[in-house]
Amino acid sequence: MNRYIFSLLFLFLAGFIYPQTALQRFINNPALKHASVGVSVVELESGKSIAAYDEEKSLTPASVLKLITAATALEVLGENYRYKTEIAIDADDPSRILVIGTGDPTLGSEVFPENPDAFFINGVEALKKSLPADKEYSIYVVDNLFGYNGISPEWTWIDIGNYYAPGAYGISIYDNSYRLVFNTTDRNNPPRILRTEPEIKGLTFQNSLTLNSTGRDNGYIYGAPFSYERSLRGDIPGGRTEFSIKGDIPDPGLLVGETLADHLKRTGYRIVKVETSRVDYLSRNRSSGQPVPYRVGNVLFTQVSRPLKEIIREVNMESNNHFAEHLIRTVGRRGDSNIYSDALEEGIKQILKHWDEIGLDTTPLLMYDGSGLAPQNAVSARFLTDLLVYMHNRSDCSTAFFQSLPKAGQEGTLQNFLRGTRLNGKVMAKSGSIGGVQCYAGYLIDGNKRYAFAILVNKFNGTRPEVRSAIEQFLLGL
């Protein structure tokens, strides 16, 4: 009997202690000696804790925050939600063409295989069927749905102006980014600017770029939203007839209007003015009582986006900041349709409200954007695993959420994570990394082991590859 009891006790302890041993090895890794670490691993069906360390501590999640944005968007909007962008005629002025945005981040996006100019090509064909070409027209772009605070006030200067941190507005085009093309063959002078793709009229650059011989792209574009003055710093490879870096489009709504005007002019139309609703927006306030300066008449063309589940997949698979920022503002406008309220702030309120109503403890969650770029964002590992368990077990959009996550060793931002190990393809997760931050959160499904996990590491002293390796070894030890 004693031997039987001992055997049962040994089996129990072997199953319970081993993950804790793997956890202890992870915590004691020299690369994490001075780091702040939060870990939560729970059984997927029951939510029972398997391994935990400071799981209630709020830490910077970087792009892991996108899990919260994506999950909330699916919950609030539904996986089949589609954005619409319309071209209409002003009911009070038949010579004015309206372009009405609803926040679609995919218009002209290179993410999907459609022709990026399809909106303009198809829109012009629709206009030609209804508008005579022997008159003068103006274009008015309604891009005010999210207001004009398109970036988080907590983003750092090193990010603002670069392609991965574009503003999010009621109209988006070409991922709100452009390519700046250089000739770098003259190693004795700064790289020569050739053009922008697409052309952005009036955009100027203070060029402080230098050339390197390493072949690495260390070039950055700095500039504030709606400013057409940009600064170029860092270094880019020399010896190239063409080399490009990417920046954010200063005023996407205006570029949409100007591009539509160019397409119409090529077919014989006379466009005498292009403007956006920004001027009217800035001249008003929420209590002014002034009427909207247009009235939607006949809608001639509607561009419909891909369903939300495909947009969410791009957010989580490739960590698309631009799409995530549009999603949080779309959620915000669902809760408050007043265009004079801050759409980002409203989105954060709606996220907290939604998960409070679900029953999750949101006190560890501090959000300043939807993408995770703001270093001030914070969340606990336990909140993340609670959300992951809910999305897997209870959400109506469970499948869409699960399928949006890249498989370790195979896809997206996890292509090299756990590659060649027994967990290759068995971990579906979101990664997150900014300066001094490395995080992963998602699902581990390996036979009878079915876990939700979140691993947050801040202010590590080792190298990033060392931290990634330590996280891999911890997951392999579960």
PDB file of N, CA and C in Angstrom, residues 193-276:
ATOM      1  N   ILE A 193      17.637  62.069 -54.016  1.00  0.00           N
ATOM      2  CA  ILE A 193      16.217  61.722 -54.041  1.00  0.00           C
ATOM      3  C   ILE A 193      15.713  61.741 -55.479  1.00  0.00           C
ATOM      4  N   LEU A 194      15.097  60.644 -55.901  1.00  0.00           N
ATOM      5  CA  LEU A 194      14.569  60.537 -57.254  1.00  0.00           C
ATOM      6  C   LEU A 194      13.081  60.857 -57.322  1.00  0.00           C
ATOM      7  N   ARG A 195      12.285  60.254 -56.399  1.00  0.00           N
ATOM      8  CA  ARG A 195      10.830  60.418 -56.479  1.00  0.00           C
ATOM      9  C   ARG A 195      10.183  59.767 -55.251  1.00  0.00           C
ATOM     10  N   THR A 196       8.895  60.033 -55.112  1.00  0.00           N
ATOM     11  CA  THR A 196       8.086  59.270 -54.157  1.00  0.00           C
ATOM     12  C   THR A 196       7.092  58.427 -54.946  1.00  0.00           C
ATOM     13  N   GLU A 197       6.764  57.287 -54.415  1.00  0.00           N
ATOM     14  CA  GLU A 197       5.753  56.401 -55.001  1.00  0.00           C
ATOM     15  C   GLU A 197       4.699  56.081 -53.945  1.00  0.00           C
ATOM     16  N   PRO A 198       3.462  56.605 -54.099  1.00  0.00           N
ATOM     17  CA  PRO A 198       2.967  57.456 -55.174  1.00  0.00           C
ATOM     18  C   PRO A 198       3.526  58.875 -55.050  1.00  0.00           C
ATOM     19  N   GLU A 199       3.296  59.687 -56.073  1.00  0.00           N
ATOM     20  CA  GLU A 199       3.700  61.081 -56.008  1.00  0.00           C
ATOM     21  C   GLU A 199       2.873  61.807 -54.961  1.00  0.00           C
ATOM     22  N   ILE A 200       3.543  62.561 -54.098  1.00  0.00           N
ATOM     23  CA  ILE A 200       2.858  63.368 -53.090  1.00  0.00           C
ATOM     24  C   ILE A 200       3.288  64.811 -53.301  1.00  0.00           C
ATOM     25  N   LYS A 201       2.360  65.592 -53.832  1.00  0.00           N
ATOM     26  CA  LYS A 201       2.679  66.968 -54.210  1.00  0.00           C
ATOM     27  C   LYS A 201       3.004  67.808 -52.976  1.00  0.00           C
ATOM     28  N   GLY A 202       4.098  68.573 -53.076  1.00  0.00           N
ATOM     29  CA  GLY A 202       4.455  69.500 -52.010  1.00  0.00           C
ATOM     30  C   GLY A 202       5.287  68.905 -50.891  1.00  0.00           C
ATOM     31  N   LEU A 203       5.555  67.606 -50.920  1.00  0.00           N
ATOM     32  CA  LEU A 203       6.331  66.973 -49.861  1.00  0.00           C
ATOM     33  C   LEU A 203       7.807  67.311 -50.027  1.00  0.00           C
ATOM     34  N   THR A 204       8.437  67.829 -48.967  1.00  0.00           N
ATOM     35  CA  THR A 204       9.847  68.214 -49.017  1.00  0.00           C
ATOM     36  C   THR A 204      10.640  67.462 -47.959  1.00  0.00           C
ATOM     37  N   PHE A 205      11.957  67.346 -48.182  1.00  0.00           N
ATOM     38  CA  PHE A 205      12.799  66.550 -47.300  1.00  0.00           C
ATOM     39  C   PHE A 205      14.076  67.305 -46.938  1.00  0.00           C
ATOM     40  N   GLN A 206      14.395  67.282 -45.648  1.00  0.00           N
ATOM     41  CA  GLN A 206      15.710  67.726 -45.188  1.00  0.00           C
ATOM     42  C   GLN A 206      16.571  66.473 -45.106  1.00  0.00           C
ATOM     43  N   ASN A 207      17.492  66.335 -46.033  1.00  0.00           N
ATOM     44  CA  ASN A 207      18.203  65.076 -46.223  1.00  0.00           C
ATOM     45  C   ASN A 207      19.519  65.053 -45.455  1.00  0.00           C
ATOM     46  N   SER A 208      19.554  64.311 -44.366  1.00  0.00           N
ATOM     47  CA  SER A 208      20.783  64.126 -43.596  1.00  0.00           C
ATOM     48  C   SER A 208      21.269  62.686 -43.657  1.00  0.00           C
ATOM     49  N   LEU A 209      20.770  61.928 -44.621  1.00  0.00           N
ATOM     50  CA  LEU A 209      21.172  60.532 -44.755  1.00  0.00           C
ATOM     51  C   LEU A 209      22.622  60.410 -45.200  1.00  0.00           C
ATOM     52  N   THR A 210      23.295  59.381 -44.722  1.00  0.00           N
ATOM     53  CA  THR A 210      24.630  59.016 -45.195  1.00  0.00           C
ATOM     54  C   THR A 210      24.565  57.617 -45.789  1.00  0.00           C
ATOM     55  N   LEU A 211      25.672  57.197 -46.404  1.00  0.00           N
ATOM     56  CA  LEU A 211      25.718  55.895 -47.057  1.00  0.00           C
ATOM     57  C   LEU A 211      26.562  54.915 -46.251  1.00  0.00           C
ATOM     58  N   ASN A 212      26.188  53.650 -46.303  1.00  0.00           N
ATOM     59  CA  ASN A 212      26.968  52.615 -45.642  1.00  0.00           C
ATOM     60  C   ASN A 212      27.395  51.554 -46.650  1.00  0.00           C
ATOM     61  N   SER A 213      28.299  50.700 -46.222  1.00  0.00           N
ATOM     62  CA  SER A 213      28.762  49.600 -47.072  1.00  0.00           C
ATOM     63  C   SER A 213      28.319  48.252 -46.527  1.00  0.00           C
ATOM     64  N   THR A 214      27.431  48.265 -45.534  1.00  0.00           N
ATOM     65  CA  THR A 214      26.963  47.024 -44.921  1.00  0.00           C
ATOM     66  C   THR A 214      25.767  46.429 -45.657  1.00  0.00           C
ATOM     67  N   GLY A 215      25.104  47.241 -46.462  1.00  0.00           N
ATOM     68  CA  GLY A 215      23.906  46.775 -47.145  1.00  0.00           C
ATOM     69  C   GLY A 215      22.652  46.856 -46.306  1.00  0.00           C
ATOM     70  N   ARG A 216      22.756  47.414 -45.105  1.00  0.00           N
ATOM     71  CA  ARG A 216      21.608  47.478 -44.208  1.00  0.00           C
ATOM     72  C   ARG A 216      20.847  48.784 -44.358  1.00  0.00           C
ATOM     73  N   ASP A 217      19.539  48.687 -44.197  1.00  0.00           N
ATOM     74  CA  ASP A 217      18.686  49.865 -44.249  1.00  0.00           C
ATOM     75  C   ASP A 217      18.522  50.420 -42.841  1.00  0.00           C
ATOM     76  N   ASN A 218      19.227  51.500 -42.562  1.00  0.00           N
ATOM     77  CA  ASN A 218      19.115  52.196 -41.279  1.00  0.00           C
ATOM     78  C   ASN A 218      18.562  53.607 -41.474  1.00  0.00           C
ATOM     79  N   GLY A 219      17.769  53.793 -42.532  1.00  0.00           N
ATOM     80  CA  GLY A 219      17.225  55.112 -42.837  1.00  0.00           C
ATOM     81  C   GLY A 219      15.861  55.319 -42.203  1.00  0.00           C
ATOM     82  N   TYR A 220      15.642  56.529 -41.702  1.00  0.00           N
ATOM     83  CA  TYR A 220      14.371  56.853 -41.037  1.00  0.00           C
ATOM     84  C   TYR A 220      13.833  58.178 -41.547  1.00  0.00           C
ATOM     85  N   ILE A 221      12.506  58.243 -41.615  1.00  0.00           N
ATOM     86  CA  ILE A 221      11.817  59.468 -42.022  1.00  0.00           C
ATOM     87  C   ILE A 221      11.042  59.990 -40.822  1.00  0.00           C
ATOM     88  N   TYR A 222      11.251  61.259 -40.482  1.00  0.00           N
ATOM     89  CA  TYR A 222      10.581  61.859 -39.333  1.00  0.00           C
ATOM     90  C   TYR A 222       9.690  63.003 -39.796  1.00  0.00           C
ATOM     91  N   GLY A 223       8.518  63.108 -39.165  1.00  0.00           N
ATOM     92  CA  GLY A 223       7.636  64.218 -39.493  1.00  0.00           C
ATOM     93  C   GLY A 223       6.289  64.082 -38.832  1.00  0.00           C
ATOM     94  N   ALA A 224       5.652  65.207 -38.557  1.00  0.00           N
ATOM     95  CA  ALA A 224       4.367  65.230 -37.868  1.00  0.00           C
ATOM     96  C   ALA A 224       3.215  65.033 -38.850  1.00  0.00           C
ATOM     97  N   PRO A 225       2.078  64.533 -38.388  1.00  0.00           N
ATOM     98  CA  PRO A 225       0.912  64.397 -39.262  1.00  0.00           C
ATOM     99  C   PRO A 225       0.522  65.735 -39.886  1.00  0.00           C
ATOM    100  N   PHE A 226       0.131  65.683 -41.153  1.00  0.00           N
ATOM    101  CA  PHE A 226      -0.331  66.830 -41.940  1.00  0.00           C
ATOM    102  C   PHE A 226       0.785  67.843 -42.240  1.00  0.00           C
ATOM    103  N   SER A 227       2.000  67.558 -41.824  1.00  0.00           N
ATOM    104  CA  SER A 227       3.136  68.398 -42.191  1.00  0.00           C
ATOM    105  C   SER A 227       3.774  67.830 -43.449  1.00  0.00           C
ATOM    106  N   TYR A 228       4.097  68.704 -44.388  1.00  0.00           N
ATOM    107  CA  TYR A 228       4.727  68.271 -45.627  1.00  0.00           C
ATOM    108  C   TYR A 228       6.241  68.479 -45.601  1.00  0.00           C
ATOM    109  N   GLU A 229       6.761  68.692 -44.400  1.00  0.00           N
ATOM    110  CA  GLU A 229       8.203  68.785 -44.222  1.00  0.00           C
ATOM    111  C   GLU A 229       8.680  67.541 -43.477  1.00  0.00           C
ATOM    112  N   ARG A 230       9.620  66.832 -44.064  1.00  0.00           N
ATOM    113  CA  ARG A 230      10.123  65.596 -43.492  1.00  0.00           C
ATOM    114  C   ARG A 230      11.641  65.665 -43.333  1.00  0.00           C
ATOM    115  N   SER A 231      12.147  64.995 -42.291  1.00  0.00           N
ATOM    116  CA  SER A 231      13.587  64.900 -42.051  1.00  0.00           C
ATOM    117  C   SER A 231      14.040  63.470 -42.288  1.00  0.00           C
ATOM    118  N   LEU A 232      15.181  63.324 -42.967  1.00  0.00           N
ATOM    119  CA  LEU A 232      15.762  62.014 -43.258  1.00  0.00           C
ATOM    120  C   LEU A 232      17.043  61.855 -42.457  1.00  0.00           C
ATOM    121  N   ARG A 233      17.111  60.783 -41.681  1.00  0.00           N
ATOM    122  CA  ARG A 233      18.295  60.550 -40.848  1.00  0.00           C
ATOM    123  C   ARG A 233      18.697  59.079 -40.910  1.00  0.00           C
ATOM    124  N   GLY A 234      19.927  58.827 -40.512  1.00  0.00           N
ATOM    125  CA  GLY A 234      20.444  57.463 -40.519  1.00  0.00           C
ATOM    126  C   GLY A 234      21.300  57.210 -41.744  1.00  0.00           C
ATOM    127  N   ASP A 235      21.417  55.934 -42.137  1.00  0.00           N
ATOM    128  CA  ASP A 235      22.233  55.588 -43.297  1.00  0.00           C
ATOM    129  C   ASP A 235      21.585  54.457 -44.078  1.00  0.00           C
ATOM    130  N   ILE A 236      21.844  54.446 -45.381  1.00  0.00           N
ATOM    131  CA  ILE A 236      21.297  53.430 -46.274  1.00  0.00           C
ATOM    132  C   ILE A 236      22.423  52.910 -47.159  1.00  0.00           C
ATOM    133  N   PRO A 237      22.226  51.761 -47.816  1.00  0.00           N
ATOM    134  CA  PRO A 237      23.298  51.167 -48.610  1.00  0.00           C
ATOM    135  C   PRO A 237      23.731  52.042 -49.789  1.00  0.00           C
ATOM    136  N   GLY A 238      25.018  52.141 -49.995  1.00  0.00           N
ATOM    137  CA  GLY A 238      25.559  52.848 -51.138  1.00  0.00           C
ATOM    138  C   GLY A 238      25.681  51.935 -52.349  1.00  0.00           C
ATOM    139  N   GLY A 239      25.935  52.570 -53.513  1.00  0.00           N
ATOM    140  CA  GLY A 239      26.174  51.795 -54.723  1.00  0.00           C
ATOM    141  C   GLY A 239      24.929  51.271 -55.408  1.00  0.00           C
ATOM    142  N   ARG A 240      23.775  51.836 -55.124  1.00  0.00           N
ATOM    143  CA  ARG A 240      22.532  51.362 -55.733  1.00  0.00           C
ATOM    144  C   ARG A 240      21.973  52.427 -56.678  1.00  0.00           C
ATOM    145  N   THR A 241      21.551  51.992 -57.873  1.00  0.00           N
ATOM    146  CA  THR A 241      20.895  52.944 -58.779  1.00  0.00           C
ATOM    147  C   THR A 241      19.529  53.334 -58.246  1.00  0.00           C
ATOM    148  N   GLU A 242      18.881  52.422 -57.515  1.00  0.00           N
ATOM    149  CA  GLU A 242      17.628  52.742 -56.849  1.00  0.00           C
ATOM    150  C   GLU A 242      17.549  52.000 -55.525  1.00  0.00           C
ATOM    151  N   PHE A 243      17.227  52.725 -54.489  1.00  0.00           N
ATOM    152  CA  PHE A 243      16.996  52.137 -53.171  1.00  0.00           C
ATOM    153  C   PHE A 243      15.902  52.956 -52.502  1.00  0.00           C
ATOM    154  N   SER A 244      14.982  52.297 -51.815  1.00  0.00           N
ATOM    155  CA  SER A 244      13.855  53.030 -51.249  1.00  0.00           C
ATOM    156  C   SER A 244      13.671  52.734 -49.766  1.00  0.00           C
ATOM    157  N   ILE A 245      13.155  53.728 -49.051  1.00  0.00           N
ATOM    158  CA  ILE A 245      12.675  53.561 -47.687  1.00  0.00           C
ATOM    159  C   ILE A 245      11.230  54.061 -47.666  1.00  0.00           C
ATOM    160  N   LYS A 246      10.504  53.751 -46.606  1.00  0.00           N
ATOM    161  CA  LYS A 246       9.082  54.062 -46.576  1.00  0.00           C
ATOM    162  C   LYS A 246       8.750  55.048 -45.462  1.00  0.00           C
ATOM    163  N   GLY A 247       7.787  55.929 -45.742  1.00  0.00           N
ATOM    164  CA  GLY A 247       7.294  56.877 -44.756  1.00  0.00           C
ATOM    165  C   GLY A 247       5.784  56.919 -44.772  1.00  0.00           C
ATOM    166  N   ASP A 248       5.202  57.718 -43.887  1.00  0.00           N
ATOM    167  CA  ASP A 248       3.742  57.794 -43.822  1.00  0.00           C
ATOM    168  C   ASP A 248       3.229  58.970 -44.645  1.00  0.00           C
ATOM    169  N   ILE A 249       2.089  58.778 -45.290  1.00  0.00           N
ATOM    170  CA  ILE A 249       1.454  59.826 -46.078  1.00  0.00           C
ATOM    171  C   ILE A 249       0.922  60.894 -45.125  1.00  0.00           C
ATOM    172  N   PRO A 250       1.308  62.166 -45.298  1.00  0.00           N
ATOM    173  CA  PRO A 250       0.915  63.200 -44.335  1.00  0.00           C
ATOM    174  C   PRO A 250      -0.593  63.427 -44.250  1.00  0.00           C
ATOM    175  N   ASP A 251      -1.278  63.400 -45.394  1.00  0.00           N
ATOM    176  CA  ASP A 251      -2.708  63.707 -45.436  1.00  0.00           C
ATOM    177  C   ASP A 251      -3.375  62.741 -46.416  1.00  0.00           C
ATOM    178  N   PRO A 252      -3.736  61.538 -45.965  1.00  0.00           N
ATOM    179  CA  PRO A 252      -4.289  60.529 -46.881  1.00  0.00           C
ATOM    180  C   PRO A 252      -5.566  60.981 -47.583  1.00  0.00           C
ATOM    181  N   GLY A 253      -6.441  61.700 -46.861  1.00  0.00           N
ATOM    182  CA  GLY A 253      -7.684  62.149 -47.472  1.00  0.00           C
ATOM    183  C   GLY A 253      -7.439  63.056 -48.671  1.00  0.00           C
ATOM    184  N   LEU A 254      -6.497  63.983 -48.527  1.00  0.00           N
ATOM    185  CA  LEU A 254      -6.174  64.882 -49.627  1.00  0.00           C
ATOM    186  C   LEU A 254      -5.582  64.112 -50.797  1.00  0.00           C
ATOM    187  N   LEU A 255      -4.729  63.121 -50.503  1.00  0.00           N
ATOM    188  CA  LEU A 255      -4.145  62.330 -51.583  1.00  0.00           C
ATOM    189  C   LEU A 255      -5.226  61.547 -52.330  1.00  0.00           C
ATOM    190  N   VAL A 256      -6.222  61.037 -51.623  1.00  0.00           N
ATOM    191  CA  VAL A 256      -7.343  60.346 -52.282  1.00  0.00           C
ATOM    192  C   VAL A 256      -8.039  61.300 -53.249  1.00  0.00           C
ATOM    193  N   GLY A 257      -8.328  62.514 -52.768  1.00  0.00           N
ATOM    194  CA  GLY A 257      -8.993  63.485 -53.623  1.00  0.00           C
ATOM    195  C   GLY A 257      -8.165  63.862 -54.833  1.00  0.00           C
ATOM    196  N   GLU A 258      -6.872  64.089 -54.623  1.00  0.00           N
ATOM    197  CA  GLU A 258      -5.995  64.477 -55.725  1.00  0.00           C
ATOM    198  C   GLU A 258      -5.824  63.333 -56.732  1.00  0.00           C
ATOM    199  N   THR A 259      -5.757  62.112 -56.230  1.00  0.00           N
ATOM    200  CA  THR A 259      -5.596  60.964 -57.130  1.00  0.00           C
ATOM    201  C   THR A 259      -6.856  60.741 -57.949  1.00  0.00           C
ATOM    202  N   LEU A 260      -8.015  60.872 -57.321  1.00  0.00           N
ATOM    203  CA  LEU A 260      -9.269  60.760 -58.075  1.00  0.00           C
ATOM    204  C   LEU A 260      -9.347  61.868 -59.129  1.00  0.00           C
ATOM    205  N   ALA A 261      -8.930  63.065 -58.747  1.00  0.00           N
ATOM    206  CA  ALA A 261      -8.938  64.181 -59.700  1.00  0.00           C
ATOM    207  C   ALA A 261      -8.033  63.880 -60.894  1.00  0.00           C
ATOM    208  N   ASP A 262      -6.854  63.333 -60.656  1.00  0.00           N
ATOM    209  CA  ASP A 262      -5.927  63.002 -61.747  1.00  0.00           C
ATOM    210  C   ASP A 262      -6.546  61.967 -62.693  1.00  0.00           C
ATOM    211  N   HIS A 263      -7.202  60.956 -62.115  1.00  0.00           N
ATOM    212  CA  HIS A 263      -7.843  59.941 -62.956  1.00  0.00           C
ATOM    213  C   HIS A 263      -8.972  60.553 -63.792  1.00  0.00           C
ATOM    214  N   LEU A 264      -9.746  61.434 -63.182  1.00  0.00           N
ATOM    215  CA  LEU A 264     -10.831  62.077 -63.924  1.00  0.00           C
ATOM    216  C   LEU A 264     -10.307  63.000 -65.017  1.00  0.00           C
ATOM    217  N   LYS A 265      -9.246  63.743 -64.724  1.00  0.00           N
ATOM    218  CA  LYS A 265      -8.671  64.649 -65.728  1.00  0.00           C
ATOM    219  C   LYS A 265      -8.176  63.886 -66.943  1.00  0.00           C
ATOM    220  N   ARG A 266      -7.632  62.695 -66.718  1.00  0.00           N
ATOM    221  CA  ARG A 266      -7.128  61.904 -67.840  1.00  0.00           C
ATOM    222  C   ARG A 266      -8.250  61.427 -68.764  1.00  0.00           C
ATOM    223  N   THR A 267      -9.472  61.454 -68.278  1.00  0.00           N
ATOM    224  CA  THR A 267     -10.619  61.054 -69.111  1.00  0.00           C
ATOM    225  C   THR A 267     -11.399  62.262 -69.615  1.00  0.00           C
ATOM    226  N   GLY A 268     -10.849  63.476 -69.412  1.00  0.00           N
ATOM    227  CA  GLY A 268     -11.453  64.655 -69.991  1.00  0.00           C
ATOM    228  C   GLY A 268     -12.256  65.531 -69.051  1.00  0.00           C
ATOM    229  N   TYR A 269     -12.351  65.172 -67.766  1.00  0.00           N
ATOM    230  CA  TYR A 269     -13.104  65.988 -66.817  1.00  0.00           C
ATOM    231  C   TYR A 269     -12.258  67.169 -66.332  1.00  0.00           C
ATOM    232  N   ARG A 270     -12.927  68.260 -66.028  1.00  0.00           N
ATOM    233  CA  ARG A 270     -12.264  69.435 -65.469  1.00  0.00           C
ATOM    234  C   ARG A 270     -12.550  69.505 -63.972  1.00  0.00           C
ATOM    235  N   ILE A 271     -11.499  69.330 -63.185  1.00  0.00           N
ATOM    236  CA  ILE A 271     -11.617  69.391 -61.725  1.00  0.00           C
ATOM    237  C   ILE A 271     -10.954  70.688 -61.274  1.00  0.00           C
ATOM    238  N   VAL A 272     -11.751  71.564 -60.677  1.00  0.00           N
ATOM    239  CA  VAL A 272     -11.237  72.892 -60.340  1.00  0.00           C
ATOM    240  C   VAL A 272     -10.793  73.011 -58.882  1.00  0.00           C
ATOM    241  N   LYS A 273     -11.212  72.072 -58.044  1.00  0.00           N
ATOM    242  CA  LYS A 273     -10.844  72.181 -56.625  1.00  0.00           C
ATOM    243  C   LYS A 273     -10.911  70.811 -55.969  1.00  0.00           C
ATOM    244  N   VAL A 274      -9.948  70.552 -55.092  1.00  0.00           N
ATOM    245  CA  VAL A 274      -9.948  69.343 -54.255  1.00  0.00           C
ATOM    246  C   VAL A 274      -9.755  69.780 -52.814  1.00  0.00           C
ATOM    247  N   GLU A 275     -10.639  69.346 -51.941  1.00  0.00           N
ATOM    248  CA  GLU A 275     -10.511  69.684 -50.526  1.00  0.00           C
ATOM    249  C   GLU A 275     -11.030  68.532 -49.678  1.00  0.00           C
ATOM    250  N   THR A 276     -10.675  68.562 -48.396  1.00  0.00           N
ATOM    251  CA  THR A 276     -11.161  67.560 -47.456  1.00  0.00           C
ATOM    252  C   THR A 276     -11.980  68.245 -46.367  1.00  0.00           C
TER     253      THR A 276
END
